[in-house]
Coordinates of C-alpha atoms and ligand atoms in Angstrom, one line a residue:
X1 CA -18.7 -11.9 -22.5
X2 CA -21.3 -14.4 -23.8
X3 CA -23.5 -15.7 -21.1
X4 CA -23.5 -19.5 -21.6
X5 CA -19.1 -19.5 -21.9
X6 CA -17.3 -22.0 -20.1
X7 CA -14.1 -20.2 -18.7
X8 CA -10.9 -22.1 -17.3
X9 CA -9.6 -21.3 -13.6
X10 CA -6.4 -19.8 -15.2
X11 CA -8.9 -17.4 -17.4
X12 CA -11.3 -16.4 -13.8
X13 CA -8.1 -16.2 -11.9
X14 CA -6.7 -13.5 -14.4
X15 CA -10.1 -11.5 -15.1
X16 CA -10.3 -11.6 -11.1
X17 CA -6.2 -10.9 -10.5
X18 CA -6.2 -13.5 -7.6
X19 CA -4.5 -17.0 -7.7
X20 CA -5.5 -20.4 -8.3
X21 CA -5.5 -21.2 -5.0
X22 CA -8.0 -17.6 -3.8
X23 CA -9.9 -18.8 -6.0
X24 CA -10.1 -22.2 -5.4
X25 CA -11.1 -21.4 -1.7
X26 CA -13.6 -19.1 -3.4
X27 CA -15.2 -22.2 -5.1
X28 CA -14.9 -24.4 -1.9
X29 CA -16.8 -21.6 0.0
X30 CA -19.3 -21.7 -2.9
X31 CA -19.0 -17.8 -3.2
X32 CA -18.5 -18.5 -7.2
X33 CA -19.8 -21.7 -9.2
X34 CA -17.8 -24.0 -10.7
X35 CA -19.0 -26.9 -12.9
X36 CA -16.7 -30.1 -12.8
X37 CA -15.8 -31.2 -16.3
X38 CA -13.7 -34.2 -16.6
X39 CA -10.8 -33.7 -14.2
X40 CA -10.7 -30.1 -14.2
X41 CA -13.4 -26.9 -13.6
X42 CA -14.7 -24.7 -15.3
X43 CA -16.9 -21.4 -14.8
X44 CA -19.7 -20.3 -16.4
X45 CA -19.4 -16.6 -17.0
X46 CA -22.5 -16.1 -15.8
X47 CA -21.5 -17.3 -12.7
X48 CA -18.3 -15.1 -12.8
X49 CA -20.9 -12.0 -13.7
X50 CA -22.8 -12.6 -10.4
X51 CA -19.9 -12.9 -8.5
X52 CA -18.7 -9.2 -10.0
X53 CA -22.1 -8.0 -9.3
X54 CA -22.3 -9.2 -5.6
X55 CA -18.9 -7.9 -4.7
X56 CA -18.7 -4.8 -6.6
X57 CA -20.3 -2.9 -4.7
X58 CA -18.9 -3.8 -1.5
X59 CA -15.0 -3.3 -2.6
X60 CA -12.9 -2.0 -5.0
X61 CA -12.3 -5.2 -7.0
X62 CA -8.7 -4.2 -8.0
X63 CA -7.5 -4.6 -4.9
X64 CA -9.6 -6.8 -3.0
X65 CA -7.8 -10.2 -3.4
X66 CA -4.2 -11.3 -2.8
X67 CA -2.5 -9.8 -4.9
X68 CA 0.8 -10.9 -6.6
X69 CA 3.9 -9.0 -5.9
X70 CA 7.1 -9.4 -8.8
X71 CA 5.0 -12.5 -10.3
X72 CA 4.8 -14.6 -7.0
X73 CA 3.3 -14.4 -3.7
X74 CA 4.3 -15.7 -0.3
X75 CA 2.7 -19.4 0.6
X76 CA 1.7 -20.5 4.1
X77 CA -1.5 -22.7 5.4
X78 CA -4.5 -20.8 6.1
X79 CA -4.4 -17.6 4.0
X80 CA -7.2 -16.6 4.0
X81 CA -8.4 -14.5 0.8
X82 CA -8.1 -10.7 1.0
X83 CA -12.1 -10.4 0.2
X84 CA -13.0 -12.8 3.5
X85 CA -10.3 -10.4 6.0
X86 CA -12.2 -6.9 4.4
X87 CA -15.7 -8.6 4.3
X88 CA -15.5 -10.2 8.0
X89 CA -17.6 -7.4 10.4
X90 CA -16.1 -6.7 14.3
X91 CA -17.5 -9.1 16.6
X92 CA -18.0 -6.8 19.8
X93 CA -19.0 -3.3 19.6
X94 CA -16.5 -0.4 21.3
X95 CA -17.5 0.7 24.8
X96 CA -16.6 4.5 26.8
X97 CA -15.0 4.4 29.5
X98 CA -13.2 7.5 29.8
X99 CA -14.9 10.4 28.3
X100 CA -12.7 13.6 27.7
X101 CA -13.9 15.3 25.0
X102 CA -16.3 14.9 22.0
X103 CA -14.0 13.5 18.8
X104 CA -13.0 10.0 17.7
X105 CA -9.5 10.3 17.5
X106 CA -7.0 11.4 20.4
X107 CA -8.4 8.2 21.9
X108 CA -7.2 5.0 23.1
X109 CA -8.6 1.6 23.0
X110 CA -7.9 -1.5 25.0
X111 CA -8.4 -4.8 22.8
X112 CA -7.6 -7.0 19.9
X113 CA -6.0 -4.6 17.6
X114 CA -7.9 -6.3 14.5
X115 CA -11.2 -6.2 15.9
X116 CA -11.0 -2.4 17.0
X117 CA -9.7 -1.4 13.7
X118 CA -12.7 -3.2 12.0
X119 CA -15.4 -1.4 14.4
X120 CA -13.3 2.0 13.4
X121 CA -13.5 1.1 9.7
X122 CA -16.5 2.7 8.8
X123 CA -16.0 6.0 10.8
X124 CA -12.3 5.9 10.0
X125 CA -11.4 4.8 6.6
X126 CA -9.6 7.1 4.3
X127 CA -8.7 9.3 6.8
X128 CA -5.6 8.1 8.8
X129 CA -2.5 10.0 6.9
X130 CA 0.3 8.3 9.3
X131 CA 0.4 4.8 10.8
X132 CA 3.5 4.0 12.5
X133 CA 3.1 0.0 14.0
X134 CA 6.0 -1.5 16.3
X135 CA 4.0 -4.9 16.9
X136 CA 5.7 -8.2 17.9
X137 CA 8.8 -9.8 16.0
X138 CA 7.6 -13.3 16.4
X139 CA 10.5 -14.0 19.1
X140 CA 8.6 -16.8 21.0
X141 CA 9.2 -14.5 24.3
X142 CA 7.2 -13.2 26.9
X143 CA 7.6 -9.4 27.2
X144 CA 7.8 -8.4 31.4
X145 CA 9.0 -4.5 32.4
X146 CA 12.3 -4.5 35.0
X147 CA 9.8 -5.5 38.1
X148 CA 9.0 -8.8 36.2
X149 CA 5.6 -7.8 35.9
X150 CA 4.2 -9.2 32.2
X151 CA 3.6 -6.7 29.6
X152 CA 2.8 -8.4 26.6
X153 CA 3.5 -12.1 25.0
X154 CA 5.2 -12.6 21.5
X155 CA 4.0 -16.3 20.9
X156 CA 2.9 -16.3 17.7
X157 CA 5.4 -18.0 14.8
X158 CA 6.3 -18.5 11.0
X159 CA 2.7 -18.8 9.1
X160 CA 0.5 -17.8 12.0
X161 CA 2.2 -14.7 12.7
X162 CA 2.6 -13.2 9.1
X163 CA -1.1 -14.1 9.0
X164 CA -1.8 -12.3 12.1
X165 CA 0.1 -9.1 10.2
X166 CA -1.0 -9.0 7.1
X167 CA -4.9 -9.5 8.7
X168 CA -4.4 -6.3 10.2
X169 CA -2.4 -4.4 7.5
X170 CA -5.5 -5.6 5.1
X171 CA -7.6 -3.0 7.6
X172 CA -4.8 -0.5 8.2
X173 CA -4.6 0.1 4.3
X174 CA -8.5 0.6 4.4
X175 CA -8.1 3.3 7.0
X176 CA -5.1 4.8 5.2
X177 CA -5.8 8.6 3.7
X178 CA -4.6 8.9 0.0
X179 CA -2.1 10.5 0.7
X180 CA -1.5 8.3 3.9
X181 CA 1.7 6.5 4.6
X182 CA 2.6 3.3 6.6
X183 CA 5.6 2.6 8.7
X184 CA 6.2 -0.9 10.2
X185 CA 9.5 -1.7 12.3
X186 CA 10.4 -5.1 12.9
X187 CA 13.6 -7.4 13.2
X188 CA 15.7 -9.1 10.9
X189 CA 15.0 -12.4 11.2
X190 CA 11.4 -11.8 10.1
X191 CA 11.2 -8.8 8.1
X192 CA 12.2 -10.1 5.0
X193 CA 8.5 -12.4 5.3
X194 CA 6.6 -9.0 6.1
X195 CA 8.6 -7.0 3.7
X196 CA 6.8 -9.3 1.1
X197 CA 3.3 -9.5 2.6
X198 CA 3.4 -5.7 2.5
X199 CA 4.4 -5.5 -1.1
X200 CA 0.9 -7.9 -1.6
X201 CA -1.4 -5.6 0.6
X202 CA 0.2 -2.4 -1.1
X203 CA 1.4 -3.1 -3.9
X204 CA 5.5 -3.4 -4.5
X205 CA 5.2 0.3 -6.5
X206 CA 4.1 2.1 -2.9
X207 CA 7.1 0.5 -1.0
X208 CA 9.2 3.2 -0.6
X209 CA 12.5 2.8 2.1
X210 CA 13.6 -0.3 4.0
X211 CA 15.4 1.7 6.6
X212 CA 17.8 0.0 8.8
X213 CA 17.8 1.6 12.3
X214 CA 20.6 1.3 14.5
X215 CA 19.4 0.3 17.8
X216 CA 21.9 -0.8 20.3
X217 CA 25.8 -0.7 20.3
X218 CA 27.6 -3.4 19.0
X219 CA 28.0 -6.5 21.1
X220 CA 30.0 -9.0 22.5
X221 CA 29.1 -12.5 22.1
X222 CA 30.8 -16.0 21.0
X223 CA 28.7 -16.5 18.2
X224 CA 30.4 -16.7 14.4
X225 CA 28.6 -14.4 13.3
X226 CA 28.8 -10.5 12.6
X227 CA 27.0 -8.4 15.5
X228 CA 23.4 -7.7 15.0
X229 CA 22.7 -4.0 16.4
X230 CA 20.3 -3.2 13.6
X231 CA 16.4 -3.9 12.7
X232 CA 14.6 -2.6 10.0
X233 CA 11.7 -0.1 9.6
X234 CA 9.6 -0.9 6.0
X235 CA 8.0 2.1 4.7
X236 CA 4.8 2.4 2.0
X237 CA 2.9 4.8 0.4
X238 CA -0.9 4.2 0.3
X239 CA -0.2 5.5 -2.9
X240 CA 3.1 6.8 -4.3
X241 CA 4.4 10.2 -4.9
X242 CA 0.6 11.6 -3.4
X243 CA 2.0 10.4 0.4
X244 CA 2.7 13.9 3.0
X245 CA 6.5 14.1 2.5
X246 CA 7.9 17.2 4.4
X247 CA 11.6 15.8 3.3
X248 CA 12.5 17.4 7.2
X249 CA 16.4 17.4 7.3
X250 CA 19.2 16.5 9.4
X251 CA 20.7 19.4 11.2
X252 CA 24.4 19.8 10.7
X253 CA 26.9 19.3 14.0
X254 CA 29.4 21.8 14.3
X255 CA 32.1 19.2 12.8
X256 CA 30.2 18.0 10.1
X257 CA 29.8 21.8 9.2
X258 CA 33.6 22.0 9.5
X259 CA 34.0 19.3 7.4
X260 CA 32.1 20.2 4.5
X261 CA 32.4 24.1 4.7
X262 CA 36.5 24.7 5.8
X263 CA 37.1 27.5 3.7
X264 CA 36.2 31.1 5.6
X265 CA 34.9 33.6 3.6
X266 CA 35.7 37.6 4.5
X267 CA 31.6 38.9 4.4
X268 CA 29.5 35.2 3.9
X269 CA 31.4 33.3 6.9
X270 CA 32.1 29.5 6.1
X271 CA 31.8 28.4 2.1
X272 CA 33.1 25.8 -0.3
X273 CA 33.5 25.3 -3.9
X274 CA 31.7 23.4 -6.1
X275 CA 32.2 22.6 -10.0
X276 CA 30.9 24.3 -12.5
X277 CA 30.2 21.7 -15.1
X278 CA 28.7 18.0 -15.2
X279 CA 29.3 15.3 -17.2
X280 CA 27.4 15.1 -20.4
X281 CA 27.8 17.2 -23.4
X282 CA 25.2 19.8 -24.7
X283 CA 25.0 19.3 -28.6
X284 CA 23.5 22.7 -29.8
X285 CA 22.2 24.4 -26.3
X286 CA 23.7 27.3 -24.6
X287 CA 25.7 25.1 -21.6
X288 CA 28.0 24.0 -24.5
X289 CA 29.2 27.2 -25.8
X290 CA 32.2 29.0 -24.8
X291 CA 32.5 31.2 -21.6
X292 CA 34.8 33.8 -20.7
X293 CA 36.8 32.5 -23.1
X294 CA 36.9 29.1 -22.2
X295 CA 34.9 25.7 -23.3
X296 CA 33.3 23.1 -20.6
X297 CA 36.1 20.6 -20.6
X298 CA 35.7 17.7 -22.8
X299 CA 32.4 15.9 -22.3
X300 CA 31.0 17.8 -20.1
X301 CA 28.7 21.0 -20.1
X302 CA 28.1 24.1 -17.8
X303 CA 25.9 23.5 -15.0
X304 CA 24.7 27.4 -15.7
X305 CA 23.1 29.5 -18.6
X306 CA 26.0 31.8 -19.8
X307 CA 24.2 34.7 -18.1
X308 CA 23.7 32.7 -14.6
X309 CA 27.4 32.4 -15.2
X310 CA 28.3 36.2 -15.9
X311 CA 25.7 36.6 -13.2
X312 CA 27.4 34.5 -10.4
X313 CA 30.7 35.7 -11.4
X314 CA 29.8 39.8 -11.3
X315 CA 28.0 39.1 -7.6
X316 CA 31.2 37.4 -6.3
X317 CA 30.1 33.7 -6.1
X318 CA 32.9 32.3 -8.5
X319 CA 36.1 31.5 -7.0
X320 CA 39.1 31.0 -9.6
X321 CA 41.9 28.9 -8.6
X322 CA 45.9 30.1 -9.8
X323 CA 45.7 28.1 -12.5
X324 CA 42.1 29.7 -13.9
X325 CA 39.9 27.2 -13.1
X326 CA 36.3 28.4 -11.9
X327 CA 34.2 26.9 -8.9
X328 CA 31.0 27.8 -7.1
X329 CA 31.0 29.3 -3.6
X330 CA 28.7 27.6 -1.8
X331 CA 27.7 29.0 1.5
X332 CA 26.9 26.5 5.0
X333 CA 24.8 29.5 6.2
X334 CA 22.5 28.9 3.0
X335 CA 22.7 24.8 3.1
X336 CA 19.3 23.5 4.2
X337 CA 20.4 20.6 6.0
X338 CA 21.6 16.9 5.5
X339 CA 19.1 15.0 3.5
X340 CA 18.5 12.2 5.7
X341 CA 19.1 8.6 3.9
X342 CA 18.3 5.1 5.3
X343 CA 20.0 4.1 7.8
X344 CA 18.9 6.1 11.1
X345 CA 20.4 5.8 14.3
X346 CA 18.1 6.4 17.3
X347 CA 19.5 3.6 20.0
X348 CA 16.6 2.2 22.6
X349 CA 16.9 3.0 26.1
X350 CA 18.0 0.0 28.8
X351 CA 15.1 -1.4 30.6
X352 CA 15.6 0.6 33.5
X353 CA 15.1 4.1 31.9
X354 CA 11.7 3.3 30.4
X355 CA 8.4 2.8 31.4
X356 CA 7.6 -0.5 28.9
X357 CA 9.4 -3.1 27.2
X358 CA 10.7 -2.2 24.2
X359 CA 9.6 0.9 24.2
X360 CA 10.6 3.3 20.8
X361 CA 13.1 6.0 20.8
X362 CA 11.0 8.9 20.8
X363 CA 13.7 11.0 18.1
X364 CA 12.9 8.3 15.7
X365 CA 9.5 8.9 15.8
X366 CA 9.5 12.3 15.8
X367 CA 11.5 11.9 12.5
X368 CA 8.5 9.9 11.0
X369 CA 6.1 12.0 12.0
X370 CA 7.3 15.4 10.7
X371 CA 8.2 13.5 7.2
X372 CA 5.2 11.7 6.7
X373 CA 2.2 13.8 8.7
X374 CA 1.4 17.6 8.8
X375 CA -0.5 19.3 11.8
X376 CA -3.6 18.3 12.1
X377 CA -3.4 15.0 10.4
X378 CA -4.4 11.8 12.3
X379 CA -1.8 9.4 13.4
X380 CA -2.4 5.5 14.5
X381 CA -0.3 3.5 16.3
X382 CA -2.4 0.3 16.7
X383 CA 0.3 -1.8 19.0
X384 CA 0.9 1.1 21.4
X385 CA 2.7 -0.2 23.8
X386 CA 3.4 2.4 26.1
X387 CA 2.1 5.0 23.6
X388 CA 5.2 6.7 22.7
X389 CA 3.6 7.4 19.1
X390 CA 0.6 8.6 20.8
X391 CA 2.7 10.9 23.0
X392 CA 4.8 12.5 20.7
X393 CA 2.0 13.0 17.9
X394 CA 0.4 15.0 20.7
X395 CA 3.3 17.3 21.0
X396 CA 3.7 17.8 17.3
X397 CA 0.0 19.2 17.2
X398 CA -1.4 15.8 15.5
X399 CA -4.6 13.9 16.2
X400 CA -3.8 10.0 17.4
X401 CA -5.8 6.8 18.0
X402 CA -3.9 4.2 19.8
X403 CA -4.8 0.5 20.2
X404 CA -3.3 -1.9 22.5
X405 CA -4.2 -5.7 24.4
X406 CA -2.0 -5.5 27.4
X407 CA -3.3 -4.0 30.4
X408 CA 0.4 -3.1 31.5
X409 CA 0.6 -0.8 28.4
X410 CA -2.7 0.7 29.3
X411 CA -1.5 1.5 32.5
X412 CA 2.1 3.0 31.7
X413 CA -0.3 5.2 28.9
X414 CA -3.0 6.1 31.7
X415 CA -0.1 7.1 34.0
X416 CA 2.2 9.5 31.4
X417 CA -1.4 11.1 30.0
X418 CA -2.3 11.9 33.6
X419 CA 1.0 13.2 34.2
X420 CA 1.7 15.5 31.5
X421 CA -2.2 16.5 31.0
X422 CA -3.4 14.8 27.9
X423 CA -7.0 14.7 27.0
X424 CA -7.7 11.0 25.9
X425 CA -10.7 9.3 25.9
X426 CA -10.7 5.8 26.7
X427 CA -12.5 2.9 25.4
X428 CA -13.0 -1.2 25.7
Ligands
LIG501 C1 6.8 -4.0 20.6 S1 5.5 -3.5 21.6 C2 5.2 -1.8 21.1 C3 6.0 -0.8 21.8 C4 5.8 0.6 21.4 N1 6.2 0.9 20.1 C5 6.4 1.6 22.3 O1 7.2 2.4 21.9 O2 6.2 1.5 23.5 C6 4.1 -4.4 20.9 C7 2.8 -4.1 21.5 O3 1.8 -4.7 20.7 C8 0.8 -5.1 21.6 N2 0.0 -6.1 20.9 C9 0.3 -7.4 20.5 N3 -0.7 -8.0 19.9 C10 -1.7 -7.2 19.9 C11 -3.1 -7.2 19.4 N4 -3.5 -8.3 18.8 N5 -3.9 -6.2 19.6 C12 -3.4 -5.0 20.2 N6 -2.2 -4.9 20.7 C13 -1.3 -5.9 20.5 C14 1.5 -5.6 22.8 O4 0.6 -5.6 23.9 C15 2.6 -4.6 22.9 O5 2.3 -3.6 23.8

């Protein structure tokens, strides 16, 4: 690029893959020159080459400003540009105050979630392969256990509070391991607004499941409307197809088994059949061609070679009906499970039968943690609540960081760890 061009805000905003407006704010904070020509600005590319200089080598520019998501991008006042949240140090520095053992992780921390995970950046980042967050749904509510005493307050609304998020996922993405993946449950009324800031901090090609969990049973109410026993858990890669997946599977129950397996085998116990061929026809390759005698049916082909065909049929695992027709035998002792799809049900306990407020079915997070982690990886839950993330990664031989502002949740978390003997150190 010649030194001495003039570029147009459209052309910076392009090289730079922000938007007018990040960049406008970056003009405004005089972190890039701009020369006023008429009515409109322009940038000399010298200018822009300083600015690449300066921030290269603090971030990644590819991803360091607000990114676009599907050609358009969420709108609210004070947004503040991706490059300010990453650039911005912690303003207090973390203190001991419980010292049981000599790492970083298997550790909770009592403050501000965004400053914490700022003062953890440096140690931290890269190396966090699960991060499961259950933080406020922007209900305007106070949050108390069944005694009335306050746990936390969900006060923050519309703009402010899908600020507040995306702040923080900005940092969670930095701590996220390549392979890392992100979980965020949260209600319907906001989730759609998150579901899109997510796609802008990582990217709409790493979104992987909106999963609807079913948490309460259906309700009686006077409002015309359908019942709303559902919320949704948005999942992302840090980046897709390298993200831990285990692809754990449902068990069977014994009825589900009899459903799908009735038929009762002499020596392999409970089978069914399945089809030999699929739709599609095979031009010229051995799945078109004639098989003991007969011919795939019309347009389709054998799911088999010929000789898996002769094979399956010599060992017993062809079935043929009266009228000739060969199936599969397909045995339930040999099944590996259910795959598990998108909608979950893992209901939340009354208020009485736990120790916070909305405190997370621990199943469901079991389930999350054997897809998306493996033993030994680190796992951060940075609104804790009463640690139920925490807790159960400890039992499924994973290393935890927990973060959480309420002194009620720091109390229910002191209380189980003491009980059931885990090592945590604590910090302010
Ligand atoms: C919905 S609760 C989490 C419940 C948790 N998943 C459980 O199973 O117990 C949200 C938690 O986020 C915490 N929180 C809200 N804002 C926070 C902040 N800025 N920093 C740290 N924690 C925060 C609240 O104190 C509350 O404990």
């Amino acid at each position: 690029m010649p030194l001495n061009q003039l570029l147009t805000i459209d052309e910076v905003a392009q090289t730079l893959k922000i938007t007018r407006q990040t960049l406008s704010k970056l003009i405004n904070n005089k972190d890039i020159v701009a020369i006023k020509i008429n009515k409109s600005y322009r940038i000399p590319s010298e200018a822009l080459e300083n600015f690449f200089k300066r921030n290269s080598s603090k971030q990644d520019l590819s991803h360091t400003y607000l990114k676009e998501t599907r050609g358009c991008t969420l709108t609210y006042p004070d947004k503040d540009a991706e490059e300010e949240i990453l650039n911005t140090a912690a303003n207090a520095a973390l203190k001991q105050v419980v010292n049981a053992h000599n790492e970083l992780y298997n550790a909770v921390y009592f403050g501000d979630n965004l400053e914490v995970t700022r003062a953890l950046l440096p140690e931290l980042k890269g190396k966090v392969d699960l991060i499961y967050i259950d933080p406020p749904f922007a209900t305007g509510r106070d949050f108390n256990s069944i005694d009335q005493n306050h746990a936390y307050s969900d006060k923050l609304l519309n703009g402010e509070f899908l600020e507040f998020i995306r702040k923080r996922l900005i940092i969670l993405r930095e701590l996220l391991s390549d392979k890392g993946s992100i979980y965020l449950h949260i209600d319907k009324k906001i989730g759609h607004y998150v579901k899109i800031i997510m796609d802008e901090v990582f990217g709409f090609d790493n979104f992987i499941n909106d999963i609807t969990r079913i948490k309460c049973n259906p309700k009686n109410f006077a409002r015309n409307a359908y019942g709303n026993y559902s919320d949704m858990i948005l999942f992302y890669a840090k980046q897709r197809d390298q993200n831990i997946w285990n692809d754990v599977k449902d068990d069977f129950t014994n009825k589900k088994r009899d459903e799908l397996f009735a038929k009762t085998h002499p020596v392999h116990g409970q089978y069914t059949t399945h089809p030999l061929h699929a739709p599609g026809v095979t031009l010229d390759g051995d799945t078109g061609k004639e098989w003991n005698g007969m011919l795939p049916p019309p347009g389709r082909h054998w799911r088999y070679s010929r000789e898996e065909l002769t094979r399956l049929n010599e060992s017993g695992f062809i079935e043929w009906s009266d009228k000739g027709n060969p199936r599969k035998i397909v045995l339930a002792k040999e099944h590996k499970g259910i795959k598990i799809q998108d909608v979950w049900e893992f209901k939340d306990k009354g208020l009485s039968f736990v120790d916070y407020p909305t405190q997370k079915n621990h199943d469901l997070l079991k389930r999350i943690i054997l897809n998306s982690s493996n033993p030994g990886s680190l796992v951060l839950d940075c609104f804790a609540g009463s640690g139920s993330t925490l807790y159960i990664a400890n039992e499924l031989v994973r290393k935890w960081v927990g973060i959480d502002n309420s002194p009620a949740s720091l109390a229910v978390i002191k209380a189980n760890f003491a009980k059931n003997d885990i090592k945590c150190n604590f910090f302010e």
